[in-house]
N, C-alpha and C. Protein backbone atom coordinates (compact mmCIF):
# COMPACT_ATOMS: atom_id res chain seq x y z
N MET A 1 -37.76 2.37 -30.48
CA MET A 1 -37.84 1.28 -31.43
C MET A 1 -38.95 1.59 -32.44
N PRO A 2 -38.68 1.35 -33.72
CA PRO A 2 -39.72 1.59 -34.73
C PRO A 2 -40.86 0.59 -34.59
N GLU A 3 -42.00 0.94 -35.17
CA GLU A 3 -43.18 0.08 -35.14
C GLU A 3 -42.85 -1.27 -35.78
N PRO A 4 -43.03 -2.36 -35.03
CA PRO A 4 -42.72 -3.67 -35.62
C PRO A 4 -43.79 -4.14 -36.60
N SER A 5 -43.37 -4.94 -37.55
CA SER A 5 -44.32 -5.59 -38.45
C SER A 5 -44.43 -7.05 -38.02
N ILE A 6 -45.57 -7.65 -38.26
CA ILE A 6 -45.81 -9.04 -37.88
C ILE A 6 -46.12 -9.83 -39.14
N ARG A 7 -45.45 -10.97 -39.28
CA ARG A 7 -45.58 -11.80 -40.47
C ARG A 7 -45.41 -13.26 -40.08
N VAL A 8 -45.77 -14.15 -41.00
CA VAL A 8 -45.55 -15.58 -40.79
C VAL A 8 -44.06 -15.85 -40.91
N ALA A 9 -43.54 -16.70 -40.05
CA ALA A 9 -42.12 -17.03 -40.06
C ALA A 9 -41.73 -17.78 -41.33
N VAL A 10 -40.45 -17.68 -41.66
CA VAL A 10 -39.87 -18.44 -42.76
C VAL A 10 -38.66 -19.19 -42.21
N ALA A 11 -38.20 -20.19 -42.95
CA ALA A 11 -37.08 -21.02 -42.49
C ALA A 11 -35.85 -20.17 -42.14
N GLY A 12 -35.65 -19.08 -42.85
CA GLY A 12 -34.50 -18.22 -42.59
C GLY A 12 -34.54 -17.50 -41.25
N ASP A 13 -35.67 -17.55 -40.54
CA ASP A 13 -35.79 -16.92 -39.22
C ASP A 13 -35.25 -17.80 -38.10
N GLU A 14 -34.88 -19.04 -38.42
CA GLU A 14 -34.56 -20.01 -37.38
C GLU A 14 -33.49 -19.53 -36.40
N GLU A 15 -32.38 -19.01 -36.88
CA GLU A 15 -31.31 -18.60 -35.98
C GLU A 15 -31.76 -17.47 -35.05
N ALA A 16 -32.42 -16.46 -35.61
CA ALA A 16 -32.89 -15.34 -34.79
C ALA A 16 -33.92 -15.79 -33.77
N LEU A 17 -34.82 -16.70 -34.16
CA LEU A 17 -35.83 -17.20 -33.22
C LEU A 17 -35.18 -18.04 -32.12
N ALA A 18 -34.20 -18.84 -32.47
CA ALA A 18 -33.50 -19.65 -31.47
C ALA A 18 -32.80 -18.75 -30.46
N LEU A 19 -32.14 -17.70 -30.93
CA LEU A 19 -31.46 -16.76 -30.03
C LEU A 19 -32.47 -16.07 -29.11
N LEU A 20 -33.59 -15.63 -29.67
CA LEU A 20 -34.63 -14.98 -28.87
C LEU A 20 -35.18 -15.95 -27.83
N ASP A 21 -35.43 -17.18 -28.24
CA ASP A 21 -35.96 -18.19 -27.33
C ASP A 21 -35.02 -18.42 -26.16
N ARG A 22 -33.74 -18.52 -26.43
CA ARG A 22 -32.75 -18.74 -25.37
C ARG A 22 -32.64 -17.51 -24.45
N ALA A 23 -32.69 -16.32 -25.05
CA ALA A 23 -32.55 -15.08 -24.26
C ALA A 23 -33.74 -14.83 -23.35
N THR A 24 -34.93 -15.29 -23.73
CA THR A 24 -36.13 -14.99 -22.95
C THR A 24 -36.58 -16.15 -22.07
N TRP A 25 -35.88 -17.28 -22.11
CA TRP A 25 -36.29 -18.45 -21.33
C TRP A 25 -36.30 -18.12 -19.84
N SER A 26 -37.34 -18.57 -19.14
CA SER A 26 -37.47 -18.34 -17.70
C SER A 26 -38.50 -19.31 -17.14
N THR A 27 -38.32 -19.70 -15.88
CA THR A 27 -39.33 -20.55 -15.24
C THR A 27 -40.60 -19.78 -14.90
N LEU A 28 -40.64 -18.48 -15.18
CA LEU A 28 -41.89 -17.73 -15.04
C LEU A 28 -42.91 -18.25 -16.04
N HIS A 29 -42.42 -18.72 -17.21
CA HIS A 29 -43.35 -19.17 -18.25
C HIS A 29 -42.98 -20.51 -18.88
N ALA A 30 -41.83 -21.07 -18.58
CA ALA A 30 -41.40 -22.30 -19.23
C ALA A 30 -41.37 -23.47 -18.25
N VAL A 31 -41.86 -24.61 -18.70
CA VAL A 31 -41.85 -25.81 -17.86
C VAL A 31 -40.79 -26.81 -18.31
N SER A 32 -40.25 -26.61 -19.49
CA SER A 32 -39.21 -27.50 -19.99
C SER A 32 -37.84 -26.84 -19.77
N PRO A 33 -36.78 -27.63 -19.86
CA PRO A 33 -35.43 -27.07 -19.66
C PRO A 33 -35.12 -25.99 -20.69
N PRO A 34 -34.06 -25.20 -20.44
CA PRO A 34 -33.68 -24.18 -21.41
C PRO A 34 -33.50 -24.79 -22.80
N PRO A 35 -33.92 -24.06 -23.84
CA PRO A 35 -33.88 -24.61 -25.20
C PRO A 35 -32.45 -24.82 -25.69
N GLU A 36 -32.30 -25.90 -26.43
CA GLU A 36 -31.03 -26.22 -27.10
C GLU A 36 -31.37 -26.73 -28.48
N GLY A 37 -30.40 -26.76 -29.35
CA GLY A 37 -30.60 -27.34 -30.67
C GLY A 37 -31.41 -26.47 -31.58
N PRO A 38 -31.91 -27.06 -32.67
CA PRO A 38 -32.63 -26.27 -33.68
C PRO A 38 -33.97 -25.76 -33.16
N PHE A 39 -34.39 -24.63 -33.67
CA PHE A 39 -35.68 -24.06 -33.28
C PHE A 39 -36.81 -24.77 -34.00
N PHE A 40 -36.64 -24.98 -35.30
CA PHE A 40 -37.66 -25.68 -36.09
C PHE A 40 -37.34 -27.17 -36.14
N ASP A 41 -38.40 -27.97 -36.12
CA ASP A 41 -38.28 -29.42 -36.32
C ASP A 41 -39.60 -29.91 -36.90
N GLU A 42 -39.81 -31.22 -36.93
CA GLU A 42 -41.03 -31.75 -37.56
C GLU A 42 -42.30 -31.32 -36.84
N ARG A 43 -42.23 -31.00 -35.55
CA ARG A 43 -43.41 -30.55 -34.81
C ARG A 43 -43.51 -29.02 -34.70
N HIS A 44 -42.42 -28.33 -34.95
CA HIS A 44 -42.36 -26.87 -34.84
C HIS A 44 -41.93 -26.31 -36.19
N VAL A 45 -42.92 -25.99 -37.01
CA VAL A 45 -42.66 -25.58 -38.39
C VAL A 45 -42.90 -24.07 -38.55
N PRO A 46 -42.20 -23.43 -39.49
CA PRO A 46 -42.32 -21.98 -39.63
C PRO A 46 -43.75 -21.47 -39.75
N ARG A 47 -44.62 -22.17 -40.46
CA ARG A 47 -45.98 -21.65 -40.69
C ARG A 47 -46.79 -21.52 -39.39
N ASP A 48 -46.34 -22.16 -38.31
CA ASP A 48 -47.05 -22.06 -37.02
C ASP A 48 -46.62 -20.84 -36.20
N TYR A 49 -45.67 -20.08 -36.70
CA TYR A 49 -45.14 -18.93 -35.96
C TYR A 49 -45.45 -17.63 -36.67
N LEU A 50 -45.83 -16.63 -35.89
CA LEU A 50 -45.89 -15.26 -36.37
C LEU A 50 -44.71 -14.56 -35.72
N VAL A 51 -43.99 -13.79 -36.53
CA VAL A 51 -42.76 -13.14 -36.10
C VAL A 51 -42.96 -11.63 -36.11
N ALA A 52 -42.52 -10.98 -35.05
CA ALA A 52 -42.51 -9.51 -35.01
C ALA A 52 -41.09 -9.06 -35.34
N GLU A 53 -41.01 -8.13 -36.29
CA GLU A 53 -39.72 -7.68 -36.78
C GLU A 53 -39.67 -6.16 -36.73
N ALA A 54 -38.56 -5.60 -36.25
CA ALA A 54 -38.36 -4.16 -36.23
C ALA A 54 -36.92 -3.88 -36.66
N ASP A 55 -36.74 -2.96 -37.55
CA ASP A 55 -35.40 -2.63 -38.08
C ASP A 55 -34.67 -3.86 -38.59
N GLY A 56 -35.42 -4.78 -39.21
CA GLY A 56 -34.81 -5.98 -39.77
C GLY A 56 -34.41 -7.02 -38.74
N ARG A 57 -34.79 -6.82 -37.48
CA ARG A 57 -34.45 -7.77 -36.42
C ARG A 57 -35.72 -8.41 -35.87
N VAL A 58 -35.64 -9.69 -35.55
CA VAL A 58 -36.75 -10.39 -34.90
C VAL A 58 -36.78 -9.96 -33.44
N VAL A 59 -37.93 -9.41 -33.00
CA VAL A 59 -38.06 -8.94 -31.62
C VAL A 59 -39.17 -9.65 -30.86
N GLY A 60 -39.84 -10.60 -31.52
CA GLY A 60 -40.88 -11.35 -30.83
C GLY A 60 -41.47 -12.41 -31.73
N TYR A 61 -42.16 -13.34 -31.10
CA TYR A 61 -42.90 -14.36 -31.86
C TYR A 61 -44.04 -14.89 -31.03
N ILE A 62 -44.99 -15.49 -31.72
CA ILE A 62 -46.07 -16.23 -31.08
C ILE A 62 -46.30 -17.48 -31.93
N ARG A 63 -46.52 -18.60 -31.27
CA ARG A 63 -46.77 -19.86 -31.98
C ARG A 63 -48.23 -20.23 -31.80
N ILE A 64 -48.90 -20.53 -32.91
CA ILE A 64 -50.26 -21.06 -32.85
C ILE A 64 -50.29 -22.37 -33.63
N ALA A 65 -50.81 -23.39 -32.98
CA ALA A 65 -50.85 -24.72 -33.59
C ALA A 65 -52.05 -25.48 -33.05
N ARG A 66 -52.34 -26.57 -33.70
CA ARG A 66 -53.44 -27.42 -33.24
C ARG A 66 -53.04 -28.09 -31.92
N PRO A 67 -53.95 -28.11 -30.94
CA PRO A 67 -53.62 -28.75 -29.67
C PRO A 67 -53.60 -30.28 -29.76
N THR A 68 -54.34 -30.84 -30.73
CA THR A 68 -54.35 -32.29 -30.94
C THR A 68 -54.44 -32.55 -32.44
N PRO A 69 -54.12 -33.76 -32.86
CA PRO A 69 -54.27 -34.09 -34.29
C PRO A 69 -55.67 -34.59 -34.65
N LEU A 70 -56.59 -34.59 -33.70
CA LEU A 70 -57.94 -35.13 -33.91
C LEU A 70 -58.78 -34.24 -34.83
N ALA A 71 -59.47 -34.85 -35.77
CA ALA A 71 -60.35 -34.11 -36.66
C ALA A 71 -61.46 -33.41 -35.88
N SER A 72 -61.93 -34.03 -34.81
CA SER A 72 -63.01 -33.45 -34.00
C SER A 72 -62.57 -32.20 -33.25
N ASN A 73 -61.26 -31.92 -33.24
CA ASN A 73 -60.70 -30.78 -32.52
C ASN A 73 -60.07 -29.77 -33.49
N ALA A 74 -60.29 -29.96 -34.79
CA ALA A 74 -59.63 -29.14 -35.80
C ALA A 74 -60.08 -27.68 -35.79
N HIS A 75 -61.19 -27.38 -35.14
CA HIS A 75 -61.69 -26.00 -35.09
C HIS A 75 -61.03 -25.17 -33.99
N VAL A 76 -60.09 -25.77 -33.27
CA VAL A 76 -59.41 -25.11 -32.16
C VAL A 76 -57.93 -24.95 -32.49
N LEU A 77 -57.40 -23.76 -32.27
CA LEU A 77 -55.96 -23.54 -32.32
C LEU A 77 -55.53 -23.09 -30.94
N GLN A 78 -54.25 -23.30 -30.65
CA GLN A 78 -53.73 -23.02 -29.31
C GLN A 78 -52.45 -22.18 -29.42
N ILE A 79 -52.35 -21.18 -28.57
CA ILE A 79 -51.09 -20.44 -28.44
C ILE A 79 -50.15 -21.36 -27.67
N GLN A 80 -49.02 -21.67 -28.27
CA GLN A 80 -48.06 -22.60 -27.67
C GLN A 80 -46.70 -21.96 -27.53
N GLY A 81 -46.66 -20.69 -27.32
CA GLY A 81 -45.41 -19.98 -27.10
C GLY A 81 -45.54 -18.53 -27.49
N LEU A 82 -44.96 -17.67 -26.68
CA LEU A 82 -44.96 -16.23 -26.91
C LEU A 82 -43.68 -15.70 -26.30
N ALA A 83 -42.91 -14.95 -27.08
CA ALA A 83 -41.67 -14.36 -26.57
C ALA A 83 -41.52 -12.96 -27.13
N VAL A 84 -41.05 -12.05 -26.29
CA VAL A 84 -40.77 -10.68 -26.69
C VAL A 84 -39.38 -10.33 -26.16
N ALA A 85 -38.52 -9.80 -27.02
CA ALA A 85 -37.17 -9.41 -26.63
C ALA A 85 -37.23 -8.36 -25.53
N ASP A 86 -36.26 -8.40 -24.63
CA ASP A 86 -36.23 -7.46 -23.52
C ASP A 86 -36.35 -6.01 -23.99
N GLU A 87 -35.65 -5.65 -25.06
CA GLU A 87 -35.66 -4.26 -25.52
C GLU A 87 -37.00 -3.84 -26.13
N ALA A 88 -37.87 -4.81 -26.42
CA ALA A 88 -39.18 -4.50 -27.01
C ALA A 88 -40.33 -4.61 -26.01
N ARG A 89 -40.02 -4.94 -24.77
CA ARG A 89 -41.08 -5.11 -23.78
C ARG A 89 -41.67 -3.77 -23.36
N GLY A 90 -42.93 -3.84 -22.93
CA GLY A 90 -43.59 -2.64 -22.43
C GLY A 90 -44.08 -1.71 -23.52
N GLN A 91 -44.09 -2.17 -24.77
CA GLN A 91 -44.49 -1.32 -25.88
C GLN A 91 -45.71 -1.87 -26.62
N GLY A 92 -46.38 -2.86 -26.02
CA GLY A 92 -47.58 -3.40 -26.62
C GLY A 92 -47.35 -4.50 -27.64
N LEU A 93 -46.12 -5.00 -27.73
CA LEU A 93 -45.82 -6.03 -28.74
C LEU A 93 -46.48 -7.36 -28.40
N GLY A 94 -46.49 -7.74 -27.13
CA GLY A 94 -47.18 -8.99 -26.75
C GLY A 94 -48.65 -8.93 -27.13
N ARG A 95 -49.29 -7.82 -26.86
CA ARG A 95 -50.71 -7.63 -27.22
C ARG A 95 -50.89 -7.69 -28.73
N ALA A 96 -50.00 -7.05 -29.47
CA ALA A 96 -50.09 -7.07 -30.94
C ALA A 96 -49.93 -8.50 -31.47
N LEU A 97 -49.04 -9.27 -30.88
CA LEU A 97 -48.84 -10.66 -31.31
C LEU A 97 -50.08 -11.50 -31.00
N ILE A 98 -50.69 -11.29 -29.84
CA ILE A 98 -51.91 -12.04 -29.49
C ILE A 98 -53.03 -11.69 -30.48
N ARG A 99 -53.18 -10.43 -30.79
CA ARG A 99 -54.23 -10.02 -31.74
C ARG A 99 -53.94 -10.58 -33.14
N ALA A 100 -52.68 -10.58 -33.53
CA ALA A 100 -52.32 -11.15 -34.83
C ALA A 100 -52.59 -12.65 -34.85
N ALA A 101 -52.32 -13.32 -33.73
CA ALA A 101 -52.58 -14.76 -33.64
C ALA A 101 -54.07 -15.04 -33.75
N ALA A 102 -54.90 -14.21 -33.12
CA ALA A 102 -56.35 -14.40 -33.22
C ALA A 102 -56.80 -14.22 -34.67
N GLY A 103 -56.27 -13.21 -35.34
CA GLY A 103 -56.62 -13.00 -36.75
C GLY A 103 -56.16 -14.15 -37.63
N GLU A 104 -54.96 -14.64 -37.39
CA GLU A 104 -54.44 -15.76 -38.16
C GLU A 104 -55.26 -17.02 -37.90
N ALA A 105 -55.63 -17.24 -36.64
CA ALA A 105 -56.45 -18.41 -36.30
C ALA A 105 -57.80 -18.34 -37.02
N ARG A 106 -58.42 -17.16 -37.03
CA ARG A 106 -59.69 -16.99 -37.76
C ARG A 106 -59.50 -17.30 -39.24
N SER A 107 -58.41 -16.81 -39.82
CA SER A 107 -58.18 -17.02 -41.25
C SER A 107 -57.94 -18.50 -41.57
N ARG A 108 -57.51 -19.26 -40.59
CA ARG A 108 -57.31 -20.70 -40.76
C ARG A 108 -58.58 -21.49 -40.44
N GLY A 109 -59.66 -20.78 -40.14
CA GLY A 109 -60.93 -21.44 -39.90
C GLY A 109 -61.19 -21.84 -38.46
N ALA A 110 -60.36 -21.40 -37.54
CA ALA A 110 -60.57 -21.75 -36.13
C ALA A 110 -61.75 -20.99 -35.55
N ARG A 111 -62.46 -21.63 -34.64
CA ARG A 111 -63.58 -21.01 -33.92
C ARG A 111 -63.18 -20.65 -32.49
N ARG A 112 -62.11 -21.30 -32.00
CA ARG A 112 -61.63 -21.05 -30.63
C ARG A 112 -60.12 -20.94 -30.63
N LEU A 113 -59.62 -20.16 -29.67
CA LEU A 113 -58.19 -20.04 -29.44
C LEU A 113 -57.97 -20.29 -27.96
N THR A 114 -57.07 -21.21 -27.65
CA THR A 114 -56.83 -21.58 -26.26
C THR A 114 -55.35 -21.40 -25.93
N LEU A 115 -55.01 -21.54 -24.66
CA LEU A 115 -53.62 -21.47 -24.22
C LEU A 115 -53.51 -22.05 -22.82
N ARG A 116 -52.30 -22.29 -22.43
CA ARG A 116 -51.98 -22.69 -21.06
C ARG A 116 -50.96 -21.69 -20.54
N VAL A 117 -51.15 -21.24 -19.31
CA VAL A 117 -50.24 -20.26 -18.71
C VAL A 117 -50.01 -20.68 -17.27
N LEU A 118 -48.80 -20.47 -16.78
CA LEU A 118 -48.50 -20.84 -15.40
C LEU A 118 -49.19 -19.88 -14.44
N GLY A 119 -49.70 -20.45 -13.36
CA GLY A 119 -50.46 -19.66 -12.39
C GLY A 119 -49.70 -18.49 -11.81
N HIS A 120 -48.38 -18.63 -11.66
CA HIS A 120 -47.59 -17.54 -11.06
C HIS A 120 -47.21 -16.45 -12.06
N ASN A 121 -47.59 -16.58 -13.32
CA ASN A 121 -47.25 -15.59 -14.33
C ASN A 121 -48.38 -14.55 -14.44
N ALA A 122 -48.48 -13.74 -13.41
CA ALA A 122 -49.56 -12.75 -13.32
C ALA A 122 -49.57 -11.77 -14.49
N PRO A 123 -48.43 -11.25 -14.96
CA PRO A 123 -48.49 -10.32 -16.10
C PRO A 123 -49.09 -10.95 -17.35
N ALA A 124 -48.71 -12.17 -17.65
CA ALA A 124 -49.25 -12.84 -18.84
C ALA A 124 -50.74 -13.12 -18.67
N ARG A 125 -51.14 -13.58 -17.50
CA ARG A 125 -52.55 -13.85 -17.26
C ARG A 125 -53.39 -12.60 -17.44
N ALA A 126 -52.91 -11.48 -16.91
CA ALA A 126 -53.64 -10.22 -17.04
C ALA A 126 -53.74 -9.79 -18.51
N LEU A 127 -52.66 -9.96 -19.25
CA LEU A 127 -52.68 -9.62 -20.68
C LEU A 127 -53.70 -10.48 -21.42
N TYR A 128 -53.66 -11.78 -21.19
CA TYR A 128 -54.61 -12.67 -21.87
C TYR A 128 -56.05 -12.32 -21.51
N GLU A 129 -56.32 -12.05 -20.24
CA GLU A 129 -57.67 -11.69 -19.82
C GLU A 129 -58.12 -10.39 -20.51
N SER A 130 -57.21 -9.44 -20.64
CA SER A 130 -57.57 -8.17 -21.28
C SER A 130 -57.84 -8.35 -22.77
N GLU A 131 -57.40 -9.47 -23.34
CA GLU A 131 -57.65 -9.77 -24.75
C GLU A 131 -58.79 -10.78 -24.93
N GLY A 132 -59.60 -10.96 -23.89
CA GLY A 132 -60.81 -11.76 -24.01
C GLY A 132 -60.69 -13.21 -23.62
N PHE A 133 -59.54 -13.64 -23.15
CA PHE A 133 -59.40 -15.02 -22.69
C PHE A 133 -59.95 -15.15 -21.28
N ALA A 134 -60.60 -16.27 -21.02
CA ALA A 134 -61.15 -16.54 -19.68
C ALA A 134 -60.55 -17.84 -19.17
N VAL A 135 -60.41 -17.93 -17.87
CA VAL A 135 -59.94 -19.17 -17.25
C VAL A 135 -61.01 -20.23 -17.45
N GLU A 136 -60.61 -21.36 -18.03
CA GLU A 136 -61.54 -22.47 -18.28
C GLU A 136 -61.20 -23.69 -17.43
N GLY A 137 -60.10 -23.62 -16.71
CA GLY A 137 -59.71 -24.72 -15.84
C GLY A 137 -58.36 -24.46 -15.21
N VAL A 138 -58.14 -25.12 -14.09
CA VAL A 138 -56.86 -25.01 -13.39
C VAL A 138 -56.43 -26.41 -12.98
N GLN A 139 -55.20 -26.74 -13.28
CA GLN A 139 -54.61 -27.98 -12.81
C GLN A 139 -53.67 -27.60 -11.67
N PRO A 140 -54.13 -27.78 -10.41
CA PRO A 140 -53.35 -27.33 -9.26
C PRO A 140 -52.01 -28.07 -9.16
N GLU A 141 -50.98 -27.30 -8.84
CA GLU A 141 -49.64 -27.83 -8.58
C GLU A 141 -49.18 -28.82 -9.65
N GLU A 142 -49.45 -28.49 -10.90
CA GLU A 142 -49.14 -29.37 -12.02
C GLU A 142 -47.64 -29.48 -12.30
N PHE A 143 -46.89 -28.42 -11.97
CA PHE A 143 -45.45 -28.40 -12.25
C PHE A 143 -44.67 -28.04 -10.99
N LEU A 144 -43.47 -28.59 -10.89
CA LEU A 144 -42.52 -28.25 -9.83
C LEU A 144 -41.40 -27.47 -10.49
N LEU A 145 -41.35 -26.17 -10.21
CA LEU A 145 -40.37 -25.28 -10.84
C LEU A 145 -39.62 -24.51 -9.76
N ASP A 146 -38.33 -24.57 -9.80
CA ASP A 146 -37.49 -23.87 -8.81
C ASP A 146 -37.91 -24.19 -7.38
N GLY A 147 -38.28 -25.45 -7.13
CA GLY A 147 -38.63 -25.88 -5.79
C GLY A 147 -40.04 -25.54 -5.33
N ALA A 148 -40.86 -24.97 -6.19
CA ALA A 148 -42.23 -24.61 -5.83
C ALA A 148 -43.21 -25.25 -6.80
N TYR A 149 -44.36 -25.67 -6.28
CA TYR A 149 -45.41 -26.22 -7.14
C TYR A 149 -46.19 -25.07 -7.76
N VAL A 150 -46.49 -25.21 -9.05
CA VAL A 150 -47.12 -24.14 -9.81
C VAL A 150 -48.34 -24.70 -10.54
N ASP A 151 -49.44 -23.94 -10.50
CA ASP A 151 -50.65 -24.33 -11.21
C ASP A 151 -50.49 -24.13 -12.72
N ASP A 152 -51.19 -24.97 -13.48
CA ASP A 152 -51.29 -24.82 -14.92
C ASP A 152 -52.70 -24.29 -15.19
N VAL A 153 -52.80 -23.09 -15.72
CA VAL A 153 -54.08 -22.43 -15.93
C VAL A 153 -54.46 -22.54 -17.41
N LEU A 154 -55.63 -23.10 -17.67
CA LEU A 154 -56.13 -23.26 -19.03
C LEU A 154 -57.06 -22.09 -19.33
N MET A 155 -56.80 -21.39 -20.45
CA MET A 155 -57.62 -20.24 -20.83
C MET A 155 -58.06 -20.40 -22.28
N GLY A 156 -59.16 -19.76 -22.62
CA GLY A 156 -59.63 -19.83 -23.99
C GLY A 156 -60.58 -18.69 -24.30
N ARG A 157 -60.85 -18.55 -25.60
CA ARG A 157 -61.80 -17.54 -26.05
C ARG A 157 -62.36 -17.96 -27.40
N LYS A 158 -63.57 -17.48 -27.69
CA LYS A 158 -64.18 -17.68 -29.01
C LYS A 158 -63.55 -16.67 -29.98
N LEU A 159 -63.53 -17.04 -31.24
CA LEU A 159 -63.02 -16.12 -32.26
C LEU A 159 -64.16 -15.54 -33.07
């Protein structure tokens, strides 16, 4: 696969992002039901997504958005989704998207970048830790997924 480029999403990416979202959905990282309907809506707007593209195809995305609408929390952005197409896995694309998200967050004036990751998602946790995120809290057994209780791990880093 050629070296992917990373850019801010545009409205025309919606179909490709929706297909990627559906193809990568798993209870390893998702707490809501499989995605249906439109990818973008009033809460999920293109400017909040960075898209990885290779050979004219969307092969990954990361979403960064404000965790709350509070002015007192405006200096914090949160990773609220990360997906990499199966054919692009294992090539450093997730890491590149995280680094691009940190750069984008800095350019938007953020001082901190946070995320939530499921406790059983060891590969994602290791990736985030290797990119400077630290565990800042754990909500034990916060979700019931596939018949098992799963911790919600809160992570963050300074920018």
